[in-house]
mmCIF file of C-alpha atoms in Angstrom:
data_model
loop_
_atom_site.group_PDB
_atom_site.id
_atom_site.type_symbol
_atom_site.label_atom_id
_atom_site.label_comp_id
_atom_site.label_asym_id
_atom_site.label_seq_id
_atom_site.Cartn_x
_atom_site.Cartn_y
_atom_site.Cartn_z
ATOM 1 C CA UNK S 280 14.729 19.186 21.570
ATOM 2 C CA UNK S 281 17.335 20.753 19.493
ATOM 3 C CA UNK S 282 17.410 24.339 18.661
ATOM 4 C CA UNK S 283 14.451 23.973 19.939
ATOM 5 C CA UNK S 284 14.885 22.488 23.325
ATOM 6 C CA UNK S 285 14.326 24.874 26.074
ATOM 7 C CA UNK S 286 14.622 22.650 28.865
ATOM 8 C CA UNK S 287 16.436 22.868 24.173
ATOM 9 C CA UNK S 288 23.641 41.127 -1.202
ATOM 10 C CA UNK S 289 26.822 42.812 -0.301
ATOM 11 C CA UNK S 290 30.005 42.789 -2.346
ATOM 12 C CA UNK S 291 32.796 40.896 -0.648
ATOM 13 C CA UNK S 292 34.960 43.927 0.086
ATOM 14 C CA UNK S 293 32.105 45.529 1.992
ATOM 15 C CA UNK S 294 31.588 42.272 3.856
ATOM 16 C CA UNK S 295 35.245 42.115 4.862
ATOM 17 C CA UNK S 296 35.324 45.792 5.819
ATOM 18 C CA UNK S 297 32.223 45.362 7.957
ATOM 19 C CA UNK S 298 33.855 42.299 9.468
ATOM 20 C CA UNK S 299 36.959 44.259 10.365
ATOM 21 C CA UNK S 300 34.888 47.054 11.821
ATOM 22 C CA UNK S 301 33.035 44.628 14.085
ATOM 23 C CA UNK S 302 35.847 42.392 15.089
ATOM 24 C CA UNK S 303 38.055 45.176 16.436
ATOM 25 C CA UNK S 304 41.678 44.436 17.321
ATOM 26 C CA UNK S 305 41.214 40.679 16.948
ATOM 27 C CA UNK S 306 40.618 41.184 13.239
ATOM 28 C CA UNK S 307 44.281 41.915 12.754
ATOM 29 C CA UNK S 308 44.865 38.239 13.491
ATOM 30 C CA UNK S 309 44.864 36.406 10.174
ATOM 31 C CA UNK S 310 42.946 33.166 9.802
ATOM 32 C CA UNK S 311 45.469 30.430 8.923
ATOM 33 C CA UNK S 312 44.847 28.302 5.848
ATOM 34 C CA UNK S 313 45.400 25.101 7.817
ATOM 35 C CA UNK S 314 43.739 24.065 11.091
ATOM 36 C CA UNK S 315 45.805 24.062 14.267
ATOM 37 C CA UNK S 316 46.618 20.755 15.966
ATOM 38 C CA UNK S 317 44.344 19.463 18.724
ATOM 39 C CA UNK S 318 40.705 18.533 18.988
ATOM 40 C CA UNK S 319 37.461 20.484 18.773
ATOM 41 C CA UNK S 320 34.457 19.619 20.935
ATOM 42 C CA UNK S 321 31.113 20.696 19.564
ATOM 43 C CA UNK S 322 27.808 20.593 21.456
ATOM 44 C CA UNK S 323 24.712 19.530 19.544
ATOM 45 C CA UNK S 324 21.041 18.762 20.214
ATOM 46 C CA UNK S 325 18.699 16.425 18.290
ATOM 47 C CA UNK S 326 17.398 18.957 15.767
ATOM 48 C CA UNK S 327 17.646 18.274 12.055
ATOM 49 C CA UNK S 328 18.868 21.801 11.305
ATOM 50 C CA UNK S 329 22.245 20.733 12.710
ATOM 51 C CA UNK S 330 22.204 17.639 10.550
ATOM 52 C CA UNK S 331 24.968 18.533 8.126
ATOM 53 C CA UNK S 332 27.510 18.113 10.951
ATOM 54 C CA UNK S 333 26.398 14.472 11.218
ATOM 55 C CA UNK S 334 26.818 14.087 7.451
ATOM 56 C CA UNK S 335 30.328 15.584 7.780
ATOM 57 C CA UNK S 336 31.218 13.106 10.528
ATOM 58 C CA UNK S 337 29.770 10.079 8.708
ATOM 59 C CA UNK S 338 31.395 10.940 5.365
ATOM 60 C CA UNK S 339 34.818 11.830 6.893
ATOM 61 C CA UNK S 340 34.550 15.424 5.673
ATOM 62 C CA UNK S 341 36.212 16.826 8.808
ATOM 63 C CA UNK S 342 39.321 14.752 8.056
ATOM 64 C CA UNK S 343 39.251 15.961 4.462
ATOM 65 C CA UNK S 344 39.629 19.510 5.817
ATOM 66 C CA UNK S 345 42.601 18.534 7.990
ATOM 67 C CA UNK S 346 40.599 18.196 11.218
ATOM 68 C CA UNK S 347 41.669 14.953 12.830
ATOM 69 C CA UNK S 348 39.657 15.157 16.031
ATOM 70 C CA UNK S 349 36.179 16.698 15.971
ATOM 71 C CA UNK S 350 33.982 15.362 18.740
ATOM 72 C CA UNK S 351 30.232 15.912 18.462
ATOM 73 C CA UNK S 352 28.781 15.855 21.981
ATOM 74 C CA UNK S 353 25.038 15.259 22.307
ATOM 75 C CA UNK S 354 22.792 17.209 24.696
ATOM 76 C CA UNK S 355 19.030 17.355 25.067
ATOM 77 C CA UNK S 356 18.696 20.641 26.972
ATOM 78 C CA UNK S 357 19.976 24.144 26.342
ATOM 79 C CA UNK S 358 20.979 24.633 29.963
ATOM 80 C CA UNK S 359 23.367 21.669 29.783
ATOM 81 C CA UNK S 360 24.988 22.986 26.601
ATOM 82 C CA UNK S 361 25.298 26.382 28.290
ATOM 83 C CA UNK S 362 27.002 24.901 31.356
ATOM 84 C CA UNK S 363 29.410 22.864 29.217
ATOM 85 C CA UNK S 364 30.342 25.936 27.160
ATOM 86 C CA UNK S 365 30.760 28.113 30.250
ATOM 87 C CA UNK S 366 33.061 25.605 31.944
ATOM 88 C CA UNK S 367 35.189 25.195 28.832
ATOM 89 C CA UNK S 368 34.202 21.546 28.238
ATOM 90 C CA UNK S 369 33.002 22.565 24.770
ATOM 91 C CA UNK S 370 34.794 24.747 22.228
ATOM 92 C CA UNK S 371 31.604 25.586 20.364
ATOM 93 C CA UNK S 372 27.935 24.693 20.119
ATOM 94 C CA UNK S 373 24.950 24.656 17.792
ATOM 95 C CA UNK S 374 22.097 26.618 19.348
ATOM 96 C CA UNK S 375 19.052 28.705 18.493
ATOM 97 C CA UNK S 376 19.714 32.377 17.746
ATOM 98 C CA UNK S 377 17.727 33.442 20.817
ATOM 99 C CA UNK S 378 19.720 31.035 22.997
ATOM 100 C CA UNK S 379 22.963 32.657 21.788
ATOM 101 C CA UNK S 380 21.597 36.053 22.859
ATOM 102 C CA UNK S 381 20.535 34.702 26.260
ATOM 103 C CA UNK S 382 23.959 33.113 26.835
ATOM 104 C CA UNK S 383 25.807 36.276 25.816
ATOM 105 C CA UNK S 384 23.581 38.422 28.066
ATOM 106 C CA UNK S 385 24.491 36.089 30.935
ATOM 107 C CA UNK S 386 28.150 36.939 30.345
ATOM 108 C CA UNK S 387 29.264 33.908 28.361
ATOM 109 C CA UNK S 388 32.046 35.087 25.985
ATOM 110 C CA UNK S 389 30.885 33.601 22.673
ATOM 111 C CA UNK S 390 30.572 34.776 19.084
ATOM 112 C CA UNK S 391 28.273 33.655 16.274
ATOM 113 C CA UNK S 392 30.486 32.546 13.379
ATOM 114 C CA UNK S 393 27.776 31.137 11.078
ATOM 115 C CA UNK S 394 24.021 30.765 10.627
ATOM 116 C CA UNK S 395 23.335 27.060 10.100
ATOM 117 C CA UNK S 396 19.681 26.837 9.256
ATOM 118 C CA UNK S 397 16.443 28.734 9.208
ATOM 119 C CA UNK S 398 13.056 27.185 9.925
ATOM 120 C CA UNK S 399 10.299 28.257 7.573
ATOM 121 C CA UNK S 400 7.407 25.860 8.095
ATOM 122 C CA UNK S 401 9.141 23.482 10.522
ATOM 123 C CA UNK S 402 8.021 25.665 13.458
ATOM 124 C CA UNK S 403 4.374 26.635 13.619
ATOM 125 C CA UNK S 404 1.239 27.426 15.577
ATOM 126 C CA UNK S 405 -1.243 24.577 15.094
ATOM 127 C CA UNK S 406 -4.985 24.974 15.473
ATOM 128 C CA UNK S 407 -8.254 23.229 14.674
ATOM 129 C CA UNK S 408 -10.736 24.482 12.093
ATOM 130 C CA UNK S 409 -12.587 26.707 14.611
ATOM 131 C CA UNK S 410 -9.593 29.041 15.035
ATOM 132 C CA UNK S 411 -9.365 31.229 11.955
ATOM 133 C CA UNK S 412 -6.694 33.772 12.887
ATOM 134 C CA UNK S 413 -4.182 34.834 15.530
ATOM 135 C CA UNK S 414 -6.791 37.317 16.815
ATOM 136 C CA UNK S 415 -8.943 34.285 17.719
ATOM 137 C CA UNK S 416 -6.312 33.169 20.242
ATOM 138 C CA UNK S 417 -7.451 35.799 22.738
ATOM 139 C CA UNK S 418 -8.479 34.071 25.966
ATOM 140 C CA UNK S 419 -7.690 30.613 24.564
ATOM 141 C CA UNK S 420 -5.419 27.968 26.036
ATOM 142 C CA UNK S 421 -2.187 27.565 24.093
ATOM 143 C CA UNK S 422 0.214 24.652 24.691
ATOM 144 C CA UNK S 423 3.936 25.285 24.110
ATOM 145 C CA UNK S 424 7.320 24.655 25.682
ATOM 146 C CA UNK S 425 8.634 27.684 27.525
ATOM 147 C CA UNK S 426 12.070 29.023 26.657
ATOM 148 C CA UNK S 427 12.085 27.466 23.213
ATOM 149 C CA UNK S 428 11.664 28.654 19.647
ATOM 150 C CA UNK S 429 7.920 27.928 20.107
ATOM 151 C CA UNK S 430 7.812 30.581 22.851
ATOM 152 C CA UNK S 431 9.568 33.082 20.542
ATOM 153 C CA UNK S 432 7.261 32.326 17.596
ATOM 154 C CA UNK S 433 4.073 32.623 19.665
ATOM 155 C CA UNK S 434 5.220 35.907 21.157
ATOM 156 C CA UNK S 435 6.075 37.305 17.727
ATOM 157 C CA UNK S 436 2.752 36.216 16.204
ATOM 158 C CA UNK S 437 0.760 37.769 19.053
ATOM 159 C CA UNK S 438 2.722 41.038 18.915
ATOM 160 C CA UNK S 439 2.233 41.270 15.148
ATOM 161 C CA UNK S 440 -1.509 41.117 15.827
ATOM 162 C CA UNK S 441 -1.668 43.573 18.711
ATOM 163 C CA UNK S 442 -1.754 40.934 21.456
ATOM 164 C CA UNK S 443 0.669 39.729 24.140
ATOM 165 C CA UNK S 444 1.207 36.486 26.046
ATOM 166 C CA UNK S 445 -1.020 37.947 28.779
ATOM 167 C CA UNK S 446 -3.951 37.730 26.320
ATOM 168 C CA UNK S 447 -3.744 33.930 26.089
ATOM 169 C CA UNK S 448 -3.741 31.178 28.699
ATOM 170 C CA UNK S 449 -0.305 29.601 28.521
ATOM 171 C CA UNK S 450 -0.231 25.841 29.068
ATOM 172 C CA UNK S 451 3.457 24.907 29.439
ATOM 173 C CA UNK S 452 4.483 21.427 28.273
ATOM 174 C CA UNK S 453 7.276 19.812 26.255
ATOM 175 C CA UNK S 454 7.106 20.451 22.504
ATOM 176 C CA UNK S 455 6.778 16.707 21.976
ATOM 177 C CA UNK S 456 3.472 16.721 23.919
ATOM 178 C CA UNK S 457 1.924 19.946 22.611
ATOM 179 C CA UNK S 458 0.686 18.513 19.310
ATOM 180 C CA UNK S 459 -0.746 15.458 21.068
ATOM 181 C CA UNK S 460 -2.611 17.710 23.524
ATOM 182 C CA UNK S 461 -4.220 19.489 20.572
ATOM 183 C CA UNK S 462 -5.220 16.190 18.914
ATOM 184 C CA UNK S 463 -6.701 14.975 22.218
ATOM 185 C CA UNK S 464 -8.707 18.249 22.361
ATOM 186 C CA UNK S 465 -7.115 19.153 25.698
ATOM 187 C CA UNK S 466 -6.110 22.522 24.191
ATOM 188 C CA UNK S 467 -7.443 24.344 21.098
ATOM 189 C CA UNK S 468 -4.009 25.638 20.040
ATOM 190 C CA UNK S 469 -0.455 24.289 20.188
ATOM 191 C CA UNK S 470 2.921 25.692 19.166
ATOM 192 C CA UNK S 471 5.556 23.137 18.259
ATOM 193 C CA UNK S 472 8.024 22.071 15.586
ATOM 194 C CA UNK S 473 8.936 19.125 13.397
ATOM 195 C CA UNK S 474 8.555 16.220 13.484
ATOM 196 C CA UNK S 475 5.642 16.904 15.892
ATOM 197 C CA UNK S 476 3.785 19.122 13.408
ATOM 198 C CA UNK S 477 3.698 16.355 10.811
ATOM 199 C CA UNK S 478 2.753 13.680 13.333
ATOM 200 C CA UNK S 479 -0.145 15.799 14.656
ATOM 201 C CA UNK S 480 -1.461 16.600 11.183
ATOM 202 C CA UNK S 481 -1.252 12.949 10.171
ATOM 203 C CA UNK S 482 -3.475 12.038 13.143
ATOM 204 C CA UNK S 483 -6.033 14.764 12.509
ATOM 205 C CA UNK S 484 -6.323 16.243 9.000
ATOM 206 C CA UNK S 485 -8.517 19.062 10.387
ATOM 207 C CA UNK S 486 -5.487 20.465 12.209
ATOM 208 C CA UNK S 487 -3.701 23.128 10.210
ATOM 209 C CA UNK S 488 -0.729 25.465 10.379
ATOM 210 C CA UNK S 489 -2.207 28.745 11.552
ATOM 211 C CA UNK S 490 1.082 30.661 11.546
ATOM 212 C CA UNK S 491 4.616 29.588 10.638
ATOM 213 C CA UNK S 492 8.141 30.874 11.178
ATOM 214 C CA UNK S 493 8.202 31.816 7.477
ATOM 215 C CA UNK S 494 6.304 35.001 8.433
ATOM 216 C CA UNK S 495 9.716 36.405 9.480
ATOM 217 C CA UNK S 496 12.458 34.251 7.917
ATOM 218 C CA UNK S 497 15.281 33.844 10.411
ATOM 219 C CA UNK S 498 13.188 34.478 13.515
ATOM 220 C CA UNK S 499 13.556 30.766 14.159
ATOM 221 C CA UNK S 500 17.129 30.052 13.158
ATOM 222 C CA UNK S 501 20.196 28.324 14.501
ATOM 223 C CA UNK S 502 23.758 29.458 14.796
ATOM 224 C CA UNK S 503 27.198 27.989 15.373
ATOM 225 C CA UNK S 504 28.801 29.736 18.344
ATOM 226 C CA UNK S 505 32.412 29.447 19.486
ATOM 227 C CA UNK S 506 34.016 30.586 22.727
ATOM 228 C CA UNK S 507 36.094 33.743 22.191
ATOM 229 C CA UNK S 508 39.164 32.100 23.700
ATOM 230 C CA UNK S 509 38.942 29.321 21.081
ATOM 231 C CA UNK S 510 38.516 31.854 18.252
ATOM 232 C CA UNK S 511 41.884 33.306 19.304
ATOM 233 C CA UNK S 512 43.605 29.940 19.820
ATOM 234 C CA UNK S 513 42.219 27.940 16.889
ATOM 235 C CA UNK S 514 41.049 30.276 14.114
ATOM 236 C CA UNK S 515 42.255 27.818 11.467
ATOM 237 C CA UNK S 516 40.064 25.100 12.987
ATOM 238 C CA UNK S 517 36.993 27.333 12.813
ATOM 239 C CA UNK S 518 37.620 28.028 9.116
ATOM 240 C CA UNK S 519 38.129 24.301 8.471
ATOM 241 C CA UNK S 520 34.893 23.436 10.318
ATOM 242 C CA UNK S 521 32.964 25.886 8.138
ATOM 243 C CA UNK S 522 34.506 24.360 5.014
ATOM 244 C CA UNK S 523 33.410 20.935 6.273
ATOM 245 C CA UNK S 524 29.842 22.265 6.726
ATOM 246 C CA UNK S 525 29.868 23.427 3.095
ATOM 247 C CA UNK S 526 31.312 20.093 1.937
ATOM 248 C CA UNK S 527 28.498 18.332 3.819
ATOM 249 C CA UNK S 528 25.973 20.670 2.158
ATOM 250 C CA UNK S 529 27.376 19.773 -1.286
ATOM 251 C CA UNK S 530 27.278 16.060 -0.423
ATOM 252 C CA UNK S 531 23.696 16.369 0.860
ATOM 253 C CA UNK S 532 22.617 18.129 -2.341
ATOM 254 C CA UNK S 533 24.081 15.260 -4.394
ATOM 255 C CA UNK S 534 22.712 12.433 -2.243
ATOM 256 C CA UNK S 535 19.708 13.781 -0.380
ATOM 257 C CA UNK S 536 18.220 10.384 0.488
ATOM 258 C CA UNK S 537 21.528 9.243 1.980
ATOM 259 C CA UNK S 538 22.024 12.511 3.825
ATOM 260 C CA UNK S 539 18.509 12.475 5.248
ATOM 261 C CA UNK S 540 18.955 8.902 6.457
ATOM 262 C CA UNK S 541 22.133 9.907 8.351
ATOM 263 C CA UNK S 542 20.416 12.945 9.899
ATOM 264 C CA UNK S 543 17.198 11.107 10.794
ATOM 265 C CA UNK S 544 19.208 8.426 12.585
ATOM 266 C CA UNK S 545 21.156 11.099 14.497
ATOM 267 C CA UNK S 546 17.989 12.824 15.740
ATOM 268 C CA UNK S 547 16.201 9.566 16.508
ATOM 269 C CA UNK S 548 13.427 9.609 13.915
ATOM 270 C CA UNK S 549 12.727 7.820 10.654
ATOM 271 C CA UNK S 550 13.356 9.555 7.306
ATOM 272 C CA UNK S 551 9.648 9.019 6.506
ATOM 273 C CA UNK S 552 8.536 10.894 9.641
ATOM 274 C CA UNK S 553 10.867 13.726 8.741
ATOM 275 C CA UNK S 554 10.242 14.189 5.021
ATOM 276 C CA UNK S 555 7.970 17.224 5.438
ATOM 277 C CA UNK S 556 10.137 18.441 8.311
ATOM 278 C CA UNK S 557 13.168 18.621 6.016
ATOM 279 C CA UNK S 558 11.115 20.550 3.482
ATOM 280 C CA UNK S 559 10.390 23.161 6.156
ATOM 281 C CA UNK S 560 14.032 23.843 6.978
ATOM 282 C CA UNK S 561 16.597 25.659 4.847
ATOM 283 C CA UNK S 562 20.282 24.877 5.432
ATOM 284 C CA UNK S 563 22.500 27.939 4.919
ATOM 285 C CA UNK S 564 25.553 27.631 2.687
ATOM 286 C CA UNK S 565 28.728 29.681 3.160
ATOM 287 C CA UNK S 566 27.707 32.068 0.334
ATOM 288 C CA UNK S 567 24.312 32.485 2.085
ATOM 289 C CA UNK S 568 26.241 33.324 5.227
ATOM 290 C CA UNK S 569 28.408 35.860 3.460
ATOM 291 C CA UNK S 570 25.250 37.729 2.488
ATOM 292 C CA UNK S 571 23.447 37.225 5.803
ATOM 293 C CA UNK S 572 26.165 37.938 8.379
ATOM 294 C CA UNK S 573 26.749 41.451 7.093
ATOM 295 C CA UNK S 574 23.261 41.900 5.667
ATOM 296 C CA UNK S 575 19.738 40.891 6.667
ATOM 297 C CA UNK S 576 20.650 38.606 9.574
ATOM 298 C CA UNK S 577 22.878 41.212 11.232
ATOM 299 C CA UNK S 578 20.765 44.244 10.442
ATOM 300 C CA UNK S 579 17.251 42.923 10.886
ATOM 301 C CA UNK S 580 16.746 39.316 11.887
ATOM 302 C CA UNK S 581 18.853 39.149 15.059
ATOM 303 C CA UNK S 582 17.211 42.369 16.280
ATOM 304 C CA UNK S 583 13.745 40.848 15.753
ATOM 305 C CA UNK S 584 14.850 37.770 17.678
ATOM 306 C CA UNK S 585 16.198 39.971 20.472
ATOM 307 C CA UNK S 586 12.921 41.879 20.689
ATOM 308 C CA UNK S 587 10.837 38.698 20.743
ATOM 309 C CA UNK S 588 13.106 37.095 23.362
ATOM 310 C CA UNK S 589 12.847 40.191 25.572
ATOM 311 C CA UNK S 590 9.090 40.361 25.231
ATOM 312 C CA UNK S 591 8.813 36.651 26.046
ATOM 313 C CA UNK S 592 10.827 37.284 29.215
ATOM 314 C CA UNK S 593 13.623 34.965 28.081
ATOM 315 C CA UNK S 594 16.269 37.632 27.666
ATOM 316 C CA UNK S 595 17.321 39.607 30.707
ATOM 317 C CA UNK S 596 20.152 42.095 30.648
ATOM 318 C CA UNK S 597 21.402 43.905 27.600
ATOM 319 C CA UNK S 598 23.318 42.349 24.771
ATOM 320 C CA UNK S 599 24.761 43.935 21.643
ATOM 321 C CA UNK S 600 23.042 41.636 19.145
ATOM 322 C CA UNK S 601 24.914 42.668 15.995
ATOM 323 C CA UNK S 602 28.190 42.760 17.954
ATOM 324 C CA UNK S 603 27.721 39.099 18.789
ATOM 325 C CA UNK S 604 28.419 38.222 15.150
ATOM 326 C CA UNK S 605 32.009 37.610 14.039
ATOM 327 C CA UNK S 606 31.952 37.407 10.210
ATOM 328 C CA UNK S 607 35.745 37.098 9.783
ATOM 329 C CA UNK S 608 35.720 33.365 9.228
ATOM 330 C CA UNK S 609 32.928 33.405 6.661
ATOM 331 C CA UNK S 610 34.738 36.233 4.820
ATOM 332 C CA UNK S 611 37.758 33.930 4.529
ATOM 333 C CA UNK S 612 36.025 30.669 3.573
ATOM 334 C CA UNK S 613 32.974 31.707 1.544
ATOM 335 C CA UNK S 614 33.634 31.142 -2.160
#
């Protein structure tokens, strides 16, 4: 499911300079003020962190930025998004940071142009009262969906406490089932994300969040990636899409109940089920991106994600993590 599915403080001049340094020859190409003609196909999965795109579609914010034809294409599995990007059926996609690294390592020519959201408490390790710490996981059965953000989070938590995946008994299952398995006492520990965390805790108040993604903000995050060919052909469209994301963010801030209703409908849940889920996710604005893409995200976060993905066995082959980021567009559109 979503980012999630596996089977899902610099001054501006410095930011622009860093952007030019990274982007190489392509940086000489200016980003036009108006979007080019033609459509843009964007892949998405049912994760609320991508929700502002649905707000943009519903409130006609793409059109307001001069984009007449943005098609949001729904997927439920990362591998399908990957295939659609690779074959050129999609121009861009919304995926987890670790998925972007995996795709790039596999030779897919993509760049990260923005960080969309970061999960703080919307991804977590759940346990009953008898498990007091991560150290207590040694030898225990842990339910989680392989290849997802849950896999990354578990690996990171274990490593931070001197353990590895080999120290626990992995019980692979979809994220949607992991919380239920914990409630049914089939496993003592589960790693999952919203809305499953909330649903599990509502069923059994003794279940608590043992460890959340907030321990390393950004470790569980999502990015907007675009094929390199499209960045060359439609740079004005990319800038306009980012402006539409910001417009959706502004609209959401003004009318949160309305925005949450649109997003909940798009991901197939009720706003009530998702209220705590929304509280656990932070949407990134364009100014946030301006700071992150040349600062903490580029210098620290993406490297942590890379390390966790390698240790979890999800990332094979080398990839230049920081080089995967193209901050040119944010430098142009961030106020």
